[in-house]
Tab-separated table of C-alpha atoms in Angstrom:
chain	number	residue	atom	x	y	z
A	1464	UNK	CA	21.923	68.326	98.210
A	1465	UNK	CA	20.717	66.035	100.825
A	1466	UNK	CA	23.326	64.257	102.470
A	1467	UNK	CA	22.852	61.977	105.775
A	1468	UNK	CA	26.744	60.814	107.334
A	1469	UNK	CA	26.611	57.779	109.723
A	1470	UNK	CA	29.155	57.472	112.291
A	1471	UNK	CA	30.059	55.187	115.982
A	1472	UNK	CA	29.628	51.891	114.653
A	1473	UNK	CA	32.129	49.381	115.215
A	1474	UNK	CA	32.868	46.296	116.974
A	1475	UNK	CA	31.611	46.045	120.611
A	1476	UNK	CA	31.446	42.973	123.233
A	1477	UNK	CA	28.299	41.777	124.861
A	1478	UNK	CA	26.602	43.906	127.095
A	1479	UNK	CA	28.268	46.754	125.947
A	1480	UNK	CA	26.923	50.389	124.852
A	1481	UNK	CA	27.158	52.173	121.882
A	1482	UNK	CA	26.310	55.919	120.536
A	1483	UNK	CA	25.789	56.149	117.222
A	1484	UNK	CA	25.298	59.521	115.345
A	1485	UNK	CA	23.881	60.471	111.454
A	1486	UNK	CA	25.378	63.962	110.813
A	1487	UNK	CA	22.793	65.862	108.015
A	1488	UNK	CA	23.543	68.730	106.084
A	1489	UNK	CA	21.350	70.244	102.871
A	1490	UNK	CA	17.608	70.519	104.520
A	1491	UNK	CA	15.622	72.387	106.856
A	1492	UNK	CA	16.489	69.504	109.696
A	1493	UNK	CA	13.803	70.697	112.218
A	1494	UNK	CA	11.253	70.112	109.190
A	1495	UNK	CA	11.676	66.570	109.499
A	1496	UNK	CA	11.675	63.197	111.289
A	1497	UNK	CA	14.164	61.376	111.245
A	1498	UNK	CA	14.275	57.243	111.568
A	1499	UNK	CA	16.830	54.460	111.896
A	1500	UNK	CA	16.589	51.502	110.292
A	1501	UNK	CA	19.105	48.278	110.397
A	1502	UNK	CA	19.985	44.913	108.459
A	1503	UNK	CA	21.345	42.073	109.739
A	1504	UNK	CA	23.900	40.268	107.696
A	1505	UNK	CA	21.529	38.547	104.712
A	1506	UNK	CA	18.715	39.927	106.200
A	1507	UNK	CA	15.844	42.225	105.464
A	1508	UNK	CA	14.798	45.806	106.838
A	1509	UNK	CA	14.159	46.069	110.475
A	1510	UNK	CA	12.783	49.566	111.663
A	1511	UNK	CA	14.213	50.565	114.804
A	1512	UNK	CA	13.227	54.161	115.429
A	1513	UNK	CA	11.703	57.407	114.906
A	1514	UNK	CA	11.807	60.414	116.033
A	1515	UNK	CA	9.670	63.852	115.146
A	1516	UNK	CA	11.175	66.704	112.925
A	1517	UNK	CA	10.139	68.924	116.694
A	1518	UNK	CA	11.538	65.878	118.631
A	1519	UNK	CA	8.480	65.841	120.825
A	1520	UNK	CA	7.439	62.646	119.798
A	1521	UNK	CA	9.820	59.645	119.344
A	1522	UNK	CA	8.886	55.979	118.502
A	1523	UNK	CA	10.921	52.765	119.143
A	1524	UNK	CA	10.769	48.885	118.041
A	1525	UNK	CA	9.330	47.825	121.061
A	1526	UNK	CA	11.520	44.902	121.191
A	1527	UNK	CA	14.691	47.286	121.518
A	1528	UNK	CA	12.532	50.026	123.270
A	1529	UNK	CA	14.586	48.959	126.911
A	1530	UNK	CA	17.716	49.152	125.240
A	1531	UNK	CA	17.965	52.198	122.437
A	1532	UNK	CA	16.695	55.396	122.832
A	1533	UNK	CA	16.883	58.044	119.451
A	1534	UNK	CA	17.248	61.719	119.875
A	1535	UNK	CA	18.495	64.593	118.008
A	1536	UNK	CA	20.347	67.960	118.570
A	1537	UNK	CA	19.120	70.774	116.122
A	1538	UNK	CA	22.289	72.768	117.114
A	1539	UNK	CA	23.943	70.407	115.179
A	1540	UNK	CA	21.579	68.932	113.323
A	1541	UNK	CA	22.621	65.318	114.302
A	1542	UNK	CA	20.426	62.347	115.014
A	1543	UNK	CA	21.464	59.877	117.552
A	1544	UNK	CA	21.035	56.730	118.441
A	1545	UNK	CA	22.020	55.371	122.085
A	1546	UNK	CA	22.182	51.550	122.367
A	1547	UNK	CA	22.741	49.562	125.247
A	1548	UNK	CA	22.746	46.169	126.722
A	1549	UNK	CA	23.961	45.024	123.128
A	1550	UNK	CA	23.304	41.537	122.150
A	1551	UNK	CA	24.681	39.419	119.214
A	1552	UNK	CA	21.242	39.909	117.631
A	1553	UNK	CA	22.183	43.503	117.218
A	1554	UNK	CA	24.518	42.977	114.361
A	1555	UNK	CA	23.731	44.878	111.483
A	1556	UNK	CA	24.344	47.761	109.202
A	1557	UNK	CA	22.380	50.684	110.777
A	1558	UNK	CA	20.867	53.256	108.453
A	1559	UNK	CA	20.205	56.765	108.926
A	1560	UNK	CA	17.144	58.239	106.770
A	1561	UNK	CA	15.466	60.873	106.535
A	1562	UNK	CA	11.335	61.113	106.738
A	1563	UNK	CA	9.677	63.047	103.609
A	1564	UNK	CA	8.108	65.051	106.338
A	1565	UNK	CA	6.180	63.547	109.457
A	1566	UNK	CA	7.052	60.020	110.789
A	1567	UNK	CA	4.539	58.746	108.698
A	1568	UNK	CA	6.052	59.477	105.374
A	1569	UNK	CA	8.257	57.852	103.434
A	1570	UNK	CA	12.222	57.385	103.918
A	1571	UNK	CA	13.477	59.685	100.884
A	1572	UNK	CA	16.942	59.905	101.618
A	1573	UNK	CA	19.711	57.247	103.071
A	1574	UNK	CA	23.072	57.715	104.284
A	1575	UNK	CA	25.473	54.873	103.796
A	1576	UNK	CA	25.478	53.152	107.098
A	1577	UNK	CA	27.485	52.040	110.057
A	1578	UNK	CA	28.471	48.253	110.526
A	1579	UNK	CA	27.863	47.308	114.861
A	1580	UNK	CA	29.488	44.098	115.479
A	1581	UNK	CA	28.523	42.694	118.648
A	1582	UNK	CA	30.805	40.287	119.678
A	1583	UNK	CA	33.490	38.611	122.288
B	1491	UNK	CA	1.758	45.375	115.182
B	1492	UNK	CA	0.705	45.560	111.003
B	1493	UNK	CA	2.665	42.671	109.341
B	1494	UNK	CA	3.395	43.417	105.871
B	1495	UNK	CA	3.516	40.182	103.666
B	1496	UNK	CA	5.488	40.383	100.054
B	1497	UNK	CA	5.258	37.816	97.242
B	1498	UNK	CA	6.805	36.490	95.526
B	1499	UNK	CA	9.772	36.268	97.928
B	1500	UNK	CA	11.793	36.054	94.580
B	1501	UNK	CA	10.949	35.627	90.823
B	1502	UNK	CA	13.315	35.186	87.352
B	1503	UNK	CA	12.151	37.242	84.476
B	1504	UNK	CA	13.500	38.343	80.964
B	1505	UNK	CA	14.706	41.915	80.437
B	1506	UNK	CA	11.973	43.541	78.580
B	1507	UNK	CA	9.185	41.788	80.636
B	1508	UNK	CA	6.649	42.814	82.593
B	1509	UNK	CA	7.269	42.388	86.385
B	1510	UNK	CA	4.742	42.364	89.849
B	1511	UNK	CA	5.027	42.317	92.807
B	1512	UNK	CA	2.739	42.611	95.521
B	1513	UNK	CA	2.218	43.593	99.356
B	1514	UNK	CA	-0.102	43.002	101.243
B	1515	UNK	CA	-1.061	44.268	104.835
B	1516	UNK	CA	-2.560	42.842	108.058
B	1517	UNK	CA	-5.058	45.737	108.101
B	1518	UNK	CA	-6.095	48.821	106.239
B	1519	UNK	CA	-3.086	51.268	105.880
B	1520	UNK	CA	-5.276	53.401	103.696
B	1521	UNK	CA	-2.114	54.680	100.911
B	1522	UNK	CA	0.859	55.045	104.037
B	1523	UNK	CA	2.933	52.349	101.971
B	1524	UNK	CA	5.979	52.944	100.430
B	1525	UNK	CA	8.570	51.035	97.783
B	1526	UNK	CA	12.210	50.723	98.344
B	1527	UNK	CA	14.939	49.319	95.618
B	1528	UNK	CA	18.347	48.080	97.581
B	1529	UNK	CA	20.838	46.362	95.655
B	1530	UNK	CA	23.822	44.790	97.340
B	1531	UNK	CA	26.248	46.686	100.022
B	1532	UNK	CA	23.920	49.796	99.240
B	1533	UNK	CA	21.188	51.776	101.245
B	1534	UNK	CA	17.785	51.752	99.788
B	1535	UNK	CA	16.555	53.811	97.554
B	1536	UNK	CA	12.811	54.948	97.429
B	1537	UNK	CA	11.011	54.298	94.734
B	1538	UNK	CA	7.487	54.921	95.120
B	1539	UNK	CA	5.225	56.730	98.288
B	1540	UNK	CA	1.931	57.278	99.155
B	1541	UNK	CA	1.224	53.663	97.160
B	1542	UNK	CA	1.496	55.119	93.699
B	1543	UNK	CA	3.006	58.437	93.418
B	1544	UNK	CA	6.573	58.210	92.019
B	1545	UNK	CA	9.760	59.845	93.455
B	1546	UNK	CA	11.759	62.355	91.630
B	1547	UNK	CA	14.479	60.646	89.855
B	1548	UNK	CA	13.315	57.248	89.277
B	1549	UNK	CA	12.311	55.525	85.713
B	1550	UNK	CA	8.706	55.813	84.902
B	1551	UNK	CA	8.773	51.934	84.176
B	1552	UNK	CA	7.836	51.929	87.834
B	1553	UNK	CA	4.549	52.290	89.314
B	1554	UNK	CA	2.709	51.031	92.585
B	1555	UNK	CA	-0.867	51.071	93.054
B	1556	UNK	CA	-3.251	49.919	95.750
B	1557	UNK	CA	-5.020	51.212	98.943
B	1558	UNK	CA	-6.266	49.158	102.662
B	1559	UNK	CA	-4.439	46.320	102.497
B	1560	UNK	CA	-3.264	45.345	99.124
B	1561	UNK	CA	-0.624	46.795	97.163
B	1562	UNK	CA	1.562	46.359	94.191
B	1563	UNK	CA	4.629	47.171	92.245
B	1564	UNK	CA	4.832	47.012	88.905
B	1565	UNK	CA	8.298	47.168	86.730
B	1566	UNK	CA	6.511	47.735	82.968
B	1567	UNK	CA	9.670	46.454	80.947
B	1568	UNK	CA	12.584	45.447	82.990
B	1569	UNK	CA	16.475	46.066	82.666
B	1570	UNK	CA	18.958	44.524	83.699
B	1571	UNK	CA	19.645	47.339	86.147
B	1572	UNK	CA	16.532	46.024	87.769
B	1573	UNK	CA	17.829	42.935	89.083
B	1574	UNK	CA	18.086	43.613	93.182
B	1575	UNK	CA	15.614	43.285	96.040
B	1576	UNK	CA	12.340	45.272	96.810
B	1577	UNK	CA	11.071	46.185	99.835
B	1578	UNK	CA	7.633	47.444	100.854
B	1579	UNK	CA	7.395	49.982	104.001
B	1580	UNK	CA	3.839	50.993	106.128
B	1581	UNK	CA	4.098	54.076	107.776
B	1582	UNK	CA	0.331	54.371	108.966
B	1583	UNK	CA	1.174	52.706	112.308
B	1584	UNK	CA	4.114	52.589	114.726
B	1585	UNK	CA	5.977	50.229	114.773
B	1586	UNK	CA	6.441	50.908	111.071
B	1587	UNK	CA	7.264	47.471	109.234
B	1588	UNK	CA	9.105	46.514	106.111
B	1589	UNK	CA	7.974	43.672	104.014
B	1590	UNK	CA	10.627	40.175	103.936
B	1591	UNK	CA	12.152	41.456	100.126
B	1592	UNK	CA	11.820	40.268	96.993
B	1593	UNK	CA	14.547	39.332	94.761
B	1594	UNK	CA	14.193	40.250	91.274
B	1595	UNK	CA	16.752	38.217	88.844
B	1596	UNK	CA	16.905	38.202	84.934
B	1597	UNK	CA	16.857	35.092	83.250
């Protein structure tokens, strides 16, 4: 069974940093990309990131490109997501998902998300 | 960047009826678009990829078709169960972009 565990979220000031992490156990993890996606309170889907099953290649919003940066550790098979410089804007759920293969396939499994508050 | 563009942003229909909603793209995406079910507090579920292939699990009252730039989904007889938001997804082109939702309520 596929199963995709969001942790790090929480409430964080202005300006502040945050790591967030999407432990993934029940699949070959190298085999494929990996993306974050996020949802403002109310809001739609907002695609933040991707990143390549290999990790060689890695796409980000390119309005959040200065600030968060996705990796992943296949020792642990953990994707990341760094995010700095956090804004109010930034508040949302942020979901981990898995690619059905290369970054341009669809997002075929979810885990349940982490809330990031960003406020004073 | 490829804007994606859903309608209706919402629409009211009677269990049992026959439900569509469409997607359409600022250029080709040839099939790269995808359809996602959320309903509230949840993550989203996929529905359909590749425009009209279905994923395993979900009720064959779903289908998508389309290819370029328009798209659909079609619910053939909805259920109550039915009545959340849908999303469409391109993944031809980074930055991959989500439709705005549509919000699918029973009468």
């Amino acid at each position: 069974e596929v199963k995709l565990l969001e942790s790090g979220g929480g409430l964080v000031q202005p300006g502040g940093s945050l790591r967030l992490s999407c432990e993934t156990s029940g699949f070959t993890f190298s085999s494929y990309a990996m993306t974050w996606v996020r949802q403002a309170p109310g809001k739609g889907l907002e695609w933040v990131a991707v990143i390549s099953g290999s990790g060689g290649s890695r796409y980000h919003a390119a309005s959040l490109r200065r600030r968060f940066t996705i990796s992943r550790d296949k020792s642990k098979n953990t994707v990341s997501l760094q995010m700095n410089g956090l804004r109010a804007e930034d508040t949302a759920v942020y979901y981990c998902a898995r690619s059905r293969g290369s970054e341009h396939e669809a997002l075929d499994s979810w885990g349940q998300g982490t809330l990031v508050t960003v406020s004073s | 960047d490829i804007q994606m563009t859903q309608s209706p942003s919402s629409l009211s229909a009677y269990v049992g009826d026959r439900v569509t909603i469409t997607c359409r793209a600022t250029e080709s995406i040839g099939s790269h678009l995808s359809w996602y079910q959320q309903k509230a507090g949840k993550a989203p579920k996929l529905l359909i990829y590749a425009a009209s292939s279905l994923q395993s699990g979900v009720p064959s009252r779903f289908s998508g078709s389309g290819s370029g730039t328009d798209f659909t989904l079609t619910i053939s007889s909805l259920q109550p169960e039915d009545s959340t938001t849908y999303y469409c997804q391109q993944s031809f082109s980074m930055p991959l972009t989500f439709g705005a939702g549509t919000k699918v309520e029973i009468k």
